[in-house]
mmCIF file of C-alpha atoms in Angstrom:
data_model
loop_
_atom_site.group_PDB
_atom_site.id
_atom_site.type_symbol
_atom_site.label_atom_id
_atom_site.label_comp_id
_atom_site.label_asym_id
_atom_site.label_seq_id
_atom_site.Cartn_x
_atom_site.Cartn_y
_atom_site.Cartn_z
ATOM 1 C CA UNK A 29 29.420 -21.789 58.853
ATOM 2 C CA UNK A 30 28.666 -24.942 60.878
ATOM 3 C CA UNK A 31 27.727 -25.229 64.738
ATOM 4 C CA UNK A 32 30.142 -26.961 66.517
ATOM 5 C CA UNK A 33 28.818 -29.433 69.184
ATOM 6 C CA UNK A 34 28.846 -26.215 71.597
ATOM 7 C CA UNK A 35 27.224 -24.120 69.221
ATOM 8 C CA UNK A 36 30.419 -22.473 68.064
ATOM 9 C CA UNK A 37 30.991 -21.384 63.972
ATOM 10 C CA UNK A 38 33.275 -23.837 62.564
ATOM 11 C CA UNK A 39 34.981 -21.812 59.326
ATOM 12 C CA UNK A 40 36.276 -24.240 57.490
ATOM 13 C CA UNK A 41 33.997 -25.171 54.680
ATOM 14 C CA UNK A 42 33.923 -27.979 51.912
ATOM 15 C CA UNK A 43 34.514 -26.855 47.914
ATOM 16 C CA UNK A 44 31.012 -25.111 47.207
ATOM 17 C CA UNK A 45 29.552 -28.189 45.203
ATOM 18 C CA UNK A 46 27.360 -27.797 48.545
ATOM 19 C CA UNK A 47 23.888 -28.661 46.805
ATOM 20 C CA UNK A 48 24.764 -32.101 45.348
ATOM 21 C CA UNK A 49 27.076 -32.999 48.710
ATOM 22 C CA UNK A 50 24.149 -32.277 51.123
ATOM 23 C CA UNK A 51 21.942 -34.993 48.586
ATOM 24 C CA UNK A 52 24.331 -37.602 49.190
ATOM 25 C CA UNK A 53 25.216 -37.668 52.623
ATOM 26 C CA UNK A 54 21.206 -36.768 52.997
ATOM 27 C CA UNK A 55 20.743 -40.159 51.316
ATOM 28 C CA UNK A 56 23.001 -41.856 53.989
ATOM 29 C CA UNK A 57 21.006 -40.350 56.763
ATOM 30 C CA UNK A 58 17.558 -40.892 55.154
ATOM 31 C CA UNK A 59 18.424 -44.768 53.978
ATOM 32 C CA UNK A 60 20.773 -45.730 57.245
ATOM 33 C CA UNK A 61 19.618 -42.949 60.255
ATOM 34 C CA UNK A 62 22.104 -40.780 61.815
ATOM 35 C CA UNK A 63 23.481 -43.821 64.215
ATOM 36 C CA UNK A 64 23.688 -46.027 60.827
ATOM 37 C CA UNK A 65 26.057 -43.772 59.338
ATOM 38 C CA UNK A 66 29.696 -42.865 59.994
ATOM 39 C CA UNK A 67 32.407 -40.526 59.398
ATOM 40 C CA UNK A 68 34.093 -43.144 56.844
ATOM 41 C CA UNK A 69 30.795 -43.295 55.048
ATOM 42 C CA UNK A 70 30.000 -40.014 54.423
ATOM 43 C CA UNK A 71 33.693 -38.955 53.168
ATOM 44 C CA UNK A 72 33.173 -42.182 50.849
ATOM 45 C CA UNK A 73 29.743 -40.525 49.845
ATOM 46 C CA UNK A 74 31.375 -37.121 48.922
ATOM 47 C CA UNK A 75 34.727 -38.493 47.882
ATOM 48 C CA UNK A 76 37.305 -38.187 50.403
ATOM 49 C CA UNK A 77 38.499 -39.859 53.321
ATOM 50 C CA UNK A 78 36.521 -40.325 56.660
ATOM 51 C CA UNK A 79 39.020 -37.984 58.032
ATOM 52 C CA UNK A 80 39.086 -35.914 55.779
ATOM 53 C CA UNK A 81 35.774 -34.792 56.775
ATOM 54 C CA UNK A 82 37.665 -33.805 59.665
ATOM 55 C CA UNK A 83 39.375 -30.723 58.088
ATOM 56 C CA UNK A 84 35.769 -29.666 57.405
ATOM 57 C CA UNK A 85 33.259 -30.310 59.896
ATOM 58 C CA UNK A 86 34.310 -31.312 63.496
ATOM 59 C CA UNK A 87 31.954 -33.938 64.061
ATOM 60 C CA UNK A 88 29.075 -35.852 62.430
ATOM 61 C CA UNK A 89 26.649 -33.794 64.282
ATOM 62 C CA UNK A 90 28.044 -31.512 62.857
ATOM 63 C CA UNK A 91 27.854 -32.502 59.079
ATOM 64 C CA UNK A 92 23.960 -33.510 59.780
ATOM 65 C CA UNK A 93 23.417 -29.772 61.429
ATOM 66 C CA UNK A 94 25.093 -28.494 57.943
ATOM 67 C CA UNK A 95 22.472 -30.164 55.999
ATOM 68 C CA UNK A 96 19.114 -29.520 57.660
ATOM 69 C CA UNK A 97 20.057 -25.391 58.170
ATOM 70 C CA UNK A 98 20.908 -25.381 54.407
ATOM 71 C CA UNK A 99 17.773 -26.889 53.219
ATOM 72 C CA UNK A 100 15.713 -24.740 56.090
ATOM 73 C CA UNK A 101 17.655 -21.787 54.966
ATOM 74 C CA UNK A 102 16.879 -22.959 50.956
ATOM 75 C CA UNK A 103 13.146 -23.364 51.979
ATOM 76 C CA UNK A 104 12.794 -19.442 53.079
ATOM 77 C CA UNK A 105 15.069 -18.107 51.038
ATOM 78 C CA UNK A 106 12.785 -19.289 48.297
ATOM 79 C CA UNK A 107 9.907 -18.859 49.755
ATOM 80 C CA UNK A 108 10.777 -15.376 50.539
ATOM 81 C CA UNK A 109 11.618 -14.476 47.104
ATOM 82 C CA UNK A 110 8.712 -16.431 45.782
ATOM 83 C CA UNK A 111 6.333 -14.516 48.017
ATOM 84 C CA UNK A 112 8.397 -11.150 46.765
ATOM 85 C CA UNK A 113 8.379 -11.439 43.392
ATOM 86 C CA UNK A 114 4.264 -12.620 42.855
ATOM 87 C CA UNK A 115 2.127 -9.729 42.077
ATOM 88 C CA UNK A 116 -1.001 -11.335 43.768
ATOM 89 C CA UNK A 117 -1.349 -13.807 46.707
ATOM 90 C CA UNK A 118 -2.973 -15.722 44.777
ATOM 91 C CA UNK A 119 0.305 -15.916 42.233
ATOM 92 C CA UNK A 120 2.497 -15.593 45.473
ATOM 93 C CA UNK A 121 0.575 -19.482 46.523
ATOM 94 C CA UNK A 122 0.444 -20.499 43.311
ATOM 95 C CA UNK A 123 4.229 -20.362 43.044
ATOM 96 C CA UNK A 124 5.005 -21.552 46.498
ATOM 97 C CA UNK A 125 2.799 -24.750 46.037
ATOM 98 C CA UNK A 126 4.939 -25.242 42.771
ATOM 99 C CA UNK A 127 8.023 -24.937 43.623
ATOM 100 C CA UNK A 128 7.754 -27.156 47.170
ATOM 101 C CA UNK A 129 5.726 -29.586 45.335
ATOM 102 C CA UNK A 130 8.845 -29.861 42.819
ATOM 103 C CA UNK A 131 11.081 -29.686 45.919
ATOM 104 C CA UNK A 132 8.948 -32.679 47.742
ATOM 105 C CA UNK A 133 9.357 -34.800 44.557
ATOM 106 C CA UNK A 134 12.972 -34.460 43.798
ATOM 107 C CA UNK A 135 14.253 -34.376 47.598
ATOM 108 C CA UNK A 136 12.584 -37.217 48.863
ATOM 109 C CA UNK A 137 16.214 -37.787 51.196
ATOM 110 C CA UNK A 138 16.281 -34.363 52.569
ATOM 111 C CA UNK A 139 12.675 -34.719 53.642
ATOM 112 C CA UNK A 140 13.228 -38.070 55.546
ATOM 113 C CA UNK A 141 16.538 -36.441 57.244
ATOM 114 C CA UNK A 142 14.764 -33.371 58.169
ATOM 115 C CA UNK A 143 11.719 -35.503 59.585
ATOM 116 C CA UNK A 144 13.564 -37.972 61.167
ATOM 117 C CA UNK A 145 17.209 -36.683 62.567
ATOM 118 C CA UNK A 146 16.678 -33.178 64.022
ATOM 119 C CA UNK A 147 16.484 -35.321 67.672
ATOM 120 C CA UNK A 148 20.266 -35.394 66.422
ATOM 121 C CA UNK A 149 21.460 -32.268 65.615
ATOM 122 C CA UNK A 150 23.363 -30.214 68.981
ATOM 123 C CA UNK A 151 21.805 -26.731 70.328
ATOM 124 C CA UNK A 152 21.672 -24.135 69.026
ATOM 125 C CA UNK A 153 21.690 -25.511 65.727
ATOM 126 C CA UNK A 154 18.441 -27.192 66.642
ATOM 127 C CA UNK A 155 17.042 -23.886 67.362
ATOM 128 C CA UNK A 156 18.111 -22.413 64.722
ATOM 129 C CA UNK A 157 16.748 -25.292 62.430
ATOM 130 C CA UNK A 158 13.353 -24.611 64.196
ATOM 131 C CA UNK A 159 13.004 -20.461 64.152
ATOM 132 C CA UNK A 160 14.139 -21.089 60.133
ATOM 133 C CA UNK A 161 11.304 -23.670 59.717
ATOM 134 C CA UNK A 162 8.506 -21.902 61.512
ATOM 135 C CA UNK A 163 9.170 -18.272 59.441
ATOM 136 C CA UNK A 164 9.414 -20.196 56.521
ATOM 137 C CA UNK A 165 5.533 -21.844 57.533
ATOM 138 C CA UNK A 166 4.888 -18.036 58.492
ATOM 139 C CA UNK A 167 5.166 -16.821 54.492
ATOM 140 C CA UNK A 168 2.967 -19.509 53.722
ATOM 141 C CA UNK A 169 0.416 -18.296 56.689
ATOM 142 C CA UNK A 170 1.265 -14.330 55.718
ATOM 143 C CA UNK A 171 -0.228 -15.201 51.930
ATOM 144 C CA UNK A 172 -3.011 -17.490 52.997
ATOM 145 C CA UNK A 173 -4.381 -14.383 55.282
ATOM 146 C CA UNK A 174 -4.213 -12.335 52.322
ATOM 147 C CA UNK A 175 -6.515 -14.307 50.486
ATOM 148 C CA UNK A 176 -8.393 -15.348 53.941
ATOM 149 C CA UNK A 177 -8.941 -12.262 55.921
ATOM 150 C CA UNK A 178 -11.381 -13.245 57.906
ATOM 151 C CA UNK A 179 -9.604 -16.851 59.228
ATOM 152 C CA UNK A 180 -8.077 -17.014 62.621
ATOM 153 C CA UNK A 181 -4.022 -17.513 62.508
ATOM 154 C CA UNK A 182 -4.426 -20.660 64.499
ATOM 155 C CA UNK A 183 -6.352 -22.362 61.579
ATOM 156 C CA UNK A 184 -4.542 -20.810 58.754
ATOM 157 C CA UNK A 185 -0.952 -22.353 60.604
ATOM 158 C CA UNK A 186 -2.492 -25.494 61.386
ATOM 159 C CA UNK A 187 -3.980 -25.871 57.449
ATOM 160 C CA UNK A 188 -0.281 -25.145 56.418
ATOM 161 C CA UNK A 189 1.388 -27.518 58.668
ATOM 162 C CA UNK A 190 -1.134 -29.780 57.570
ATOM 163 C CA UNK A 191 -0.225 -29.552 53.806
ATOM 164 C CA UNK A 192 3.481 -30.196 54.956
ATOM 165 C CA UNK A 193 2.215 -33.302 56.677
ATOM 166 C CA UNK A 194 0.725 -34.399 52.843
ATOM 167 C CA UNK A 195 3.462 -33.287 50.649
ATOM 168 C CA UNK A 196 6.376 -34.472 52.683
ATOM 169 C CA UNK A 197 4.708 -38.347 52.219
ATOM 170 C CA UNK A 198 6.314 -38.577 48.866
ATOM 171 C CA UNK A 199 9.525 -40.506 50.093
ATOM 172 C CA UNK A 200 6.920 -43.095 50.347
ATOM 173 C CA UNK A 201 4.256 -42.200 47.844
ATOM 174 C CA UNK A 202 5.955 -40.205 45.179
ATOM 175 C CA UNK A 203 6.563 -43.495 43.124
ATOM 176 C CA UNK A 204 2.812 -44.644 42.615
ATOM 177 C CA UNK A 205 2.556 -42.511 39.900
ATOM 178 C CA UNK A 206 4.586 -41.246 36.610
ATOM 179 C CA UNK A 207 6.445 -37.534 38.334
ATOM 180 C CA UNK A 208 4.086 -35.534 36.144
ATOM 181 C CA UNK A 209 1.221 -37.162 37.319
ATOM 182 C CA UNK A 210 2.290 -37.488 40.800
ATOM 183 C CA UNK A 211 3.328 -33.839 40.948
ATOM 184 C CA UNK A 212 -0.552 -33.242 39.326
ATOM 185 C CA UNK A 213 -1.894 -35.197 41.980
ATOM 186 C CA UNK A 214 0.422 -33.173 44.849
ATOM 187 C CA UNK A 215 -0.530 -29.877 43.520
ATOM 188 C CA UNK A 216 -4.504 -30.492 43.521
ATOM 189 C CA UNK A 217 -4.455 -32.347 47.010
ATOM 190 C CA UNK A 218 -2.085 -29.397 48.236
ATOM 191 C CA UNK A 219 -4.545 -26.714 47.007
ATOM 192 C CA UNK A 220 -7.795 -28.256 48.050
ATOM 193 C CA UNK A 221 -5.858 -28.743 52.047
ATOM 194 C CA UNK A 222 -5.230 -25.538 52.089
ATOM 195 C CA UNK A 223 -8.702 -23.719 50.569
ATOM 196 C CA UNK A 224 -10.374 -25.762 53.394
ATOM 197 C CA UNK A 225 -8.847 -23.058 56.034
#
């Protein structure tokens, strides 16, 4: 489902290749911003006809709204069952910092639209965008207490949102550095942010 520009479900759905479709038009958005880009370009980007999108998502707003609640929805979803699965905290942010640092390297696009174009995406989509993003901080903050008891909330959130802040500067610093290296790099700096809470 996609919000309509009142906030409505919109049924109609694109062919489930829905990971590699969000990348492209997510590279329009990140390389053009939302006002750079139009209908004909994203049905160009995913193969169709600009209205074509049409039959699919009712606006643009709409197509950019369909993007950032998938990857919000990816990020806990993930998270979640990262978090789940660990038989430790310390395994539980072990695996987190892994799999977003892999996630930060190889979706540099999605990061810049998610940074940059929520100002663009219709209520309540927005909201919804935001409540996914802060519970998905929240598993982060739930495993740090575990391993920091003692630590106020306040500063475990703000140590979190902090190693966001660092990891979400690879669309402009992830190509300093071979991937391995880079991703090296990530992971130490990550850890190290978030030990200081």
């Amino acid at each position: 489902m996609v919000a309509e520009r009142d906030g409505t479900a919109h049924s109609a759905r694109m062919p489930d290749n829905s990971a590699p479709r969000a990348r492209r038009e997510a590279r329009l958005f990140a390389r053009r911003g939302f006002h750079g880009v139009s209908i004909g370009d994203i049905g160009s980007a995913v193969g169709m006809s600009g209205p074509g999108i049409y039959r699919h998502f009712p606006s643009k707003e709409a197509v950019l709204s369909d993007i950032l609640l998938g990857i919000s929805k990816q990020l806990l979803d993930e998270g979640s069952r990262r978090v789940v699965a660990a038989p430790d905290a310390p395994t539980a942010l072990d695996a987190l910092l892994r799999w977003y640092v892999d996630f930060a390297l190889c979706q540099p696009d999605l990061i810049t639209v998610q940074r940059q174009e929520l100002s663009n995406v219709p209520e309540p989509a927005r909201r919804q965008i935001r409540r996914l993003q802060r519970l998905y901080v929240e598993e982060w903050v739930t495993v740090l207490s575990e391993l920091r008891p003692h630590a106020p909330q306040a500063r475990l959130r703000g140590a979190v949102l902090a190693m966001f802040g660092l990891l979400n500067s690879t669309p402009h610093s992830a190509s300093e550095l071979p991937a391995d290296a880079m991703a090296g790099l990530l992971y130490d700096m990550a850890r190290a942010a978030l030990a200081a809470a």
